């Protein structure tokens, strides 16, 4: 694939980045985020734990900095969106396997950053910190805690294997174990979606 105006061919890495950017923008369009806000949620890179972007919303507002955030004083909803995008033609189990280890660990608030078994980049740890602060600050009036996990690829969602779906079920079960009253979704987003 060539770039605009016949420029040099696009590399596989660049295609993957563009696919990730497009998919993330589409999955979060209900929040009407700016390009800068979308960029702030990117955690992709070395030691990302298999997650490409993560966003924490408090009453529908993106949490970017806990110090400058106006915390609700009554009824509060927290939504965590974690997105994994792969420019693959199928959905692969190793992606979900990586997510299980990461999600089980980074959302376990009883474990401090220094005691995490996995190695995570600063972006993942920052999103973990934001979630931790949001959860603690709103615990007294938290009415809804929702985790939304997405795995986007160019694959066909009707062809996601049962073994892969079983792994995503494990992720949802783990989240319900960590947060008994939470709602958890794990969705596969394919090319047609």
mmCIF file of C-alpha atoms in Angstrom:
data_model
loop_
_atom_site.group_PDB
_atom_site.id
_atom_site.type_symbol
_atom_site.label_atom_id
_atom_site.label_comp_id
_atom_site.label_asym_id
_atom_site.label_seq_id
_atom_site.Cartn_x
_atom_site.Cartn_y
_atom_site.Cartn_z
ATOM 1 C CA UNK A 1 0.000 0.000 0.000
ATOM 2 C CA UNK A 2 1.380 3.359 -0.983
ATOM 3 C CA UNK A 3 0.912 6.552 0.952
ATOM 4 C CA UNK A 4 -0.785 9.655 -0.354
ATOM 5 C CA UNK A 5 0.486 11.173 -3.599
ATOM 6 C CA UNK A 6 2.467 8.043 -4.479
ATOM 7 C CA UNK A 7 4.818 8.366 -1.503
ATOM 8 C CA UNK A 8 6.819 5.425 -0.184
ATOM 9 C CA UNK A 9 5.018 2.196 0.724
ATOM 10 C CA UNK A 10 3.487 2.022 4.164
ATOM 11 C CA UNK A 11 5.256 -0.423 6.489
ATOM 12 C CA UNK A 12 3.458 -3.143 8.405
ATOM 13 C CA UNK A 13 4.151 -1.308 11.649
ATOM 14 C CA UNK A 14 2.657 1.915 10.291
ATOM 15 C CA UNK A 15 -0.440 0.034 9.062
ATOM 16 C CA UNK A 16 -0.821 -1.444 12.534
ATOM 17 C CA UNK A 17 -0.560 1.980 14.164
ATOM 18 C CA UNK A 18 -3.137 3.472 11.810
ATOM 19 C CA UNK A 19 -5.468 0.529 12.374
ATOM 20 C CA UNK A 20 -5.095 0.937 16.142
ATOM 21 C CA UNK A 21 -5.770 4.665 15.920
ATOM 22 C CA UNK A 22 -8.860 4.149 13.734
ATOM 23 C CA UNK A 23 -10.294 1.338 15.856
ATOM 24 C CA UNK A 24 -9.755 3.230 19.119
ATOM 25 C CA UNK A 25 -11.401 6.358 17.737
ATOM 26 C CA UNK A 26 -14.409 4.338 16.540
ATOM 27 C CA UNK A 27 -14.799 2.376 19.771
ATOM 28 C CA UNK A 28 -14.765 5.576 21.837
ATOM 29 C CA UNK A 29 -16.812 7.825 19.561
ATOM 30 C CA UNK A 30 -19.636 8.037 22.108
ATOM 31 C CA UNK A 31 -17.250 10.016 24.346
ATOM 32 C CA UNK A 32 -16.336 12.532 21.622
ATOM 33 C CA UNK A 33 -12.664 12.662 22.615
ATOM 34 C CA UNK A 34 -10.185 15.033 21.024
ATOM 35 C CA UNK A 35 -7.094 13.718 19.220
ATOM 36 C CA UNK A 36 -5.012 14.744 22.244
ATOM 37 C CA UNK A 37 -7.307 12.883 24.646
ATOM 38 C CA UNK A 38 -7.158 9.764 22.480
ATOM 39 C CA UNK A 39 -3.365 9.967 22.469
ATOM 40 C CA UNK A 40 -3.245 10.209 26.283
ATOM 41 C CA UNK A 41 -4.853 6.778 26.580
ATOM 42 C CA UNK A 42 -2.284 4.988 24.424
ATOM 43 C CA UNK A 43 -0.206 2.592 26.514
ATOM 44 C CA UNK A 44 1.125 0.583 23.558
ATOM 45 C CA UNK A 45 4.811 -0.256 23.378
ATOM 46 C CA UNK A 46 7.337 -2.299 25.278
ATOM 47 C CA UNK A 47 5.911 -3.819 28.484
ATOM 48 C CA UNK A 48 2.316 -2.858 27.656
ATOM 49 C CA UNK A 49 0.992 -6.182 28.965
ATOM 50 C CA UNK A 50 -0.884 -6.789 25.719
ATOM 51 C CA UNK A 51 -3.063 -3.690 26.094
ATOM 52 C CA UNK A 52 -2.760 -0.935 23.501
ATOM 53 C CA UNK A 53 -4.880 1.777 25.091
ATOM 54 C CA UNK A 54 -6.752 2.349 28.328
ATOM 55 C CA UNK A 55 -9.216 5.031 29.343
ATOM 56 C CA UNK A 56 -10.950 5.728 32.651
ATOM 57 C CA UNK A 57 -14.205 7.674 32.591
ATOM 58 C CA UNK A 58 -15.891 9.090 35.688
ATOM 59 C CA UNK A 59 -19.518 9.962 34.982
ATOM 60 C CA UNK A 60 -18.636 9.957 31.283
ATOM 61 C CA UNK A 61 -15.712 12.381 31.649
ATOM 62 C CA UNK A 62 -12.214 11.213 30.763
ATOM 63 C CA UNK A 63 -9.938 11.088 33.799
ATOM 64 C CA UNK A 64 -6.495 12.325 32.769
ATOM 65 C CA UNK A 65 -5.158 13.899 35.957
ATOM 66 C CA UNK A 66 -6.616 13.137 39.379
ATOM 67 C CA UNK A 67 -5.395 16.425 40.882
ATOM 68 C CA UNK A 68 -7.249 18.657 38.420
ATOM 69 C CA UNK A 69 -10.388 16.530 38.259
ATOM 70 C CA UNK A 70 -13.697 17.636 39.758
ATOM 71 C CA UNK A 71 -14.816 14.559 41.656
ATOM 72 C CA UNK A 72 -18.552 13.885 41.940
ATOM 73 C CA UNK A 73 -20.009 14.235 45.436
ATOM 74 C CA UNK A 74 -22.902 11.888 44.858
ATOM 75 C CA UNK A 75 -23.920 9.147 42.451
ATOM 76 C CA UNK A 76 -20.833 8.108 40.505
ATOM 77 C CA UNK A 77 -20.122 5.763 37.622
ATOM 78 C CA UNK A 78 -16.672 4.580 36.574
ATOM 79 C CA UNK A 79 -16.115 3.004 33.170
ATOM 80 C CA UNK A 80 -12.746 1.521 32.269
ATOM 81 C CA UNK A 81 -12.127 0.852 28.583
ATOM 82 C CA UNK A 82 -9.140 -1.303 27.610
ATOM 83 C CA UNK A 83 -8.484 -1.854 23.910
ATOM 84 C CA UNK A 84 -6.179 -4.280 22.156
ATOM 85 C CA UNK A 85 -5.805 -3.803 18.393
ATOM 86 C CA UNK A 86 -3.945 -6.170 16.125
ATOM 87 C CA UNK A 87 -3.653 -5.766 12.376
ATOM 88 C CA UNK A 88 -4.178 -9.527 12.058
ATOM 89 C CA UNK A 89 -6.576 -11.288 9.738
ATOM 90 C CA UNK A 90 -7.754 -13.482 12.623
ATOM 91 C CA UNK A 91 -8.190 -13.334 16.402
ATOM 92 C CA UNK A 92 -5.246 -15.040 18.098
ATOM 93 C CA UNK A 93 -5.265 -16.717 21.481
ATOM 94 C CA UNK A 94 -1.809 -15.504 22.530
ATOM 95 C CA UNK A 95 -3.194 -11.945 22.608
ATOM 96 C CA UNK A 96 -5.918 -12.894 25.093
ATOM 97 C CA UNK A 97 -3.459 -15.005 27.109
ATOM 98 C CA UNK A 98 -1.257 -11.940 27.554
ATOM 99 C CA UNK A 99 -4.255 -9.853 28.605
ATOM 100 C CA UNK A 100 -5.299 -12.360 31.297
ATOM 101 C CA UNK A 101 -2.007 -12.046 33.158
ATOM 102 C CA UNK A 102 -1.981 -8.259 32.877
ATOM 103 C CA UNK A 103 -5.606 -7.625 33.789
ATOM 104 C CA UNK A 104 -5.483 -10.011 36.761
ATOM 105 C CA UNK A 105 -2.570 -8.058 38.133
ATOM 106 C CA UNK A 106 -3.073 -4.390 37.315
ATOM 107 C CA UNK A 107 -6.649 -4.296 38.595
ATOM 108 C CA UNK A 108 -5.788 -6.040 41.858
ATOM 109 C CA UNK A 109 -5.663 -2.975 44.078
ATOM 110 C CA UNK A 110 -4.296 -4.973 47.019
ATOM 111 C CA UNK A 111 -0.965 -5.238 45.169
ATOM 112 C CA UNK A 112 1.324 -2.208 45.106
ATOM 113 C CA UNK A 113 3.203 -1.245 41.941
ATOM 114 C CA UNK A 114 6.473 -2.416 43.500
ATOM 115 C CA UNK A 115 5.009 -5.902 44.103
ATOM 116 C CA UNK A 116 3.669 -6.479 40.589
ATOM 117 C CA UNK A 117 5.083 -9.643 39.048
ATOM 118 C CA UNK A 118 4.902 -8.435 35.443
ATOM 119 C CA UNK A 119 6.954 -5.589 34.049
ATOM 120 C CA UNK A 120 4.760 -2.738 32.844
ATOM 121 C CA UNK A 121 5.566 0.526 31.145
ATOM 122 C CA UNK A 122 4.922 3.869 32.826
ATOM 123 C CA UNK A 123 1.787 4.496 30.746
ATOM 124 C CA UNK A 124 0.080 1.327 32.011
ATOM 125 C CA UNK A 125 1.150 2.096 35.573
ATOM 126 C CA UNK A 126 -0.207 5.640 35.264
ATOM 127 C CA UNK A 127 -3.608 4.372 34.084
ATOM 128 C CA UNK A 128 -3.549 1.877 36.982
ATOM 129 C CA UNK A 129 -2.865 4.728 39.396
ATOM 130 C CA UNK A 130 -5.710 6.796 37.920
ATOM 131 C CA UNK A 131 -8.123 3.896 38.295
ATOM 132 C CA UNK A 132 -6.984 3.234 41.853
ATOM 133 C CA UNK A 133 -7.498 6.889 42.814
ATOM 134 C CA UNK A 134 -10.893 7.052 41.112
ATOM 135 C CA UNK A 135 -12.060 3.896 42.836
ATOM 136 C CA UNK A 136 -10.902 5.020 46.279
ATOM 137 C CA UNK A 137 -12.215 8.602 45.940
ATOM 138 C CA UNK A 138 -15.664 7.537 44.759
ATOM 139 C CA UNK A 139 -16.122 4.293 46.724
ATOM 140 C CA UNK A 140 -18.689 5.785 49.109
ATOM 141 C CA UNK A 141 -21.064 6.752 46.289
ATOM 142 C CA UNK A 142 -20.045 4.471 43.423
ATOM 143 C CA UNK A 143 -23.251 3.238 41.816
ATOM 144 C CA UNK A 144 -21.807 1.556 38.720
ATOM 145 C CA UNK A 145 -18.399 0.093 37.869
ATOM 146 C CA UNK A 146 -18.108 -1.089 34.271
ATOM 147 C CA UNK A 147 -15.109 -2.697 32.571
ATOM 148 C CA UNK A 148 -15.208 -2.806 28.768
ATOM 149 C CA UNK A 149 -12.508 -4.865 27.069
ATOM 150 C CA UNK A 150 -12.122 -4.867 23.303
ATOM 151 C CA UNK A 151 -9.986 -6.987 20.985
ATOM 152 C CA UNK A 152 -10.058 -5.454 17.504
ATOM 153 C CA UNK A 153 -8.579 -7.085 14.421
ATOM 154 C CA UNK A 154 -9.367 -7.442 10.725
ATOM 155 C CA UNK A 155 -10.712 -10.898 11.452
ATOM 156 C CA UNK A 156 -14.245 -12.270 11.283
ATOM 157 C CA UNK A 157 -15.913 -12.366 14.708
ATOM 158 C CA UNK A 158 -17.986 -15.399 13.703
ATOM 159 C CA UNK A 159 -14.724 -17.339 13.456
ATOM 160 C CA UNK A 160 -13.381 -16.593 16.957
ATOM 161 C CA UNK A 161 -12.441 -19.991 18.379
ATOM 162 C CA UNK A 162 -14.106 -21.407 21.479
ATOM 163 C CA UNK A 163 -10.724 -21.645 23.221
ATOM 164 C CA UNK A 164 -10.208 -17.908 22.651
ATOM 165 C CA UNK A 165 -13.700 -17.054 23.895
ATOM 166 C CA UNK A 166 -13.067 -19.230 26.964
ATOM 167 C CA UNK A 167 -9.990 -17.135 27.789
ATOM 168 C CA UNK A 168 -11.968 -13.903 27.562
ATOM 169 C CA UNK A 169 -14.578 -15.491 29.859
ATOM 170 C CA UNK A 170 -11.737 -16.025 32.346
ATOM 171 C CA UNK A 171 -10.927 -12.318 32.188
ATOM 172 C CA UNK A 172 -14.547 -11.421 32.936
ATOM 173 C CA UNK A 173 -14.679 -13.920 35.827
ATOM 174 C CA UNK A 174 -11.462 -12.504 37.289
ATOM 175 C CA UNK A 175 -12.839 -8.956 37.205
ATOM 176 C CA UNK A 176 -16.009 -10.085 38.985
ATOM 177 C CA UNK A 177 -13.815 -11.787 41.570
ATOM 178 C CA UNK A 178 -11.874 -8.551 42.138
ATOM 179 C CA UNK A 179 -14.962 -6.280 42.049
ATOM 180 C CA UNK A 180 -18.071 -8.260 42.970
ATOM 181 C CA UNK A 181 -20.645 -5.724 41.811
ATOM 182 C CA UNK A 182 -19.027 -4.678 38.561
ATOM 183 C CA UNK A 183 -20.280 -5.132 35.020
ATOM 184 C CA UNK A 184 -17.775 -6.618 32.556
ATOM 185 C CA UNK A 185 -17.900 -6.927 28.784
ATOM 186 C CA UNK A 186 -15.326 -8.465 26.488
ATOM 187 C CA UNK A 187 -16.075 -7.817 22.833
ATOM 188 C CA UNK A 188 -14.360 -8.957 19.662
ATOM 189 C CA UNK A 189 -14.474 -6.299 16.970
ATOM 190 C CA UNK A 190 -13.823 -7.473 13.437
ATOM 191 C CA UNK A 191 -13.405 -5.849 10.050
ATOM 192 C CA UNK A 192 -17.128 -5.688 9.318
ATOM 193 C CA UNK A 193 -17.807 -4.115 12.733
#
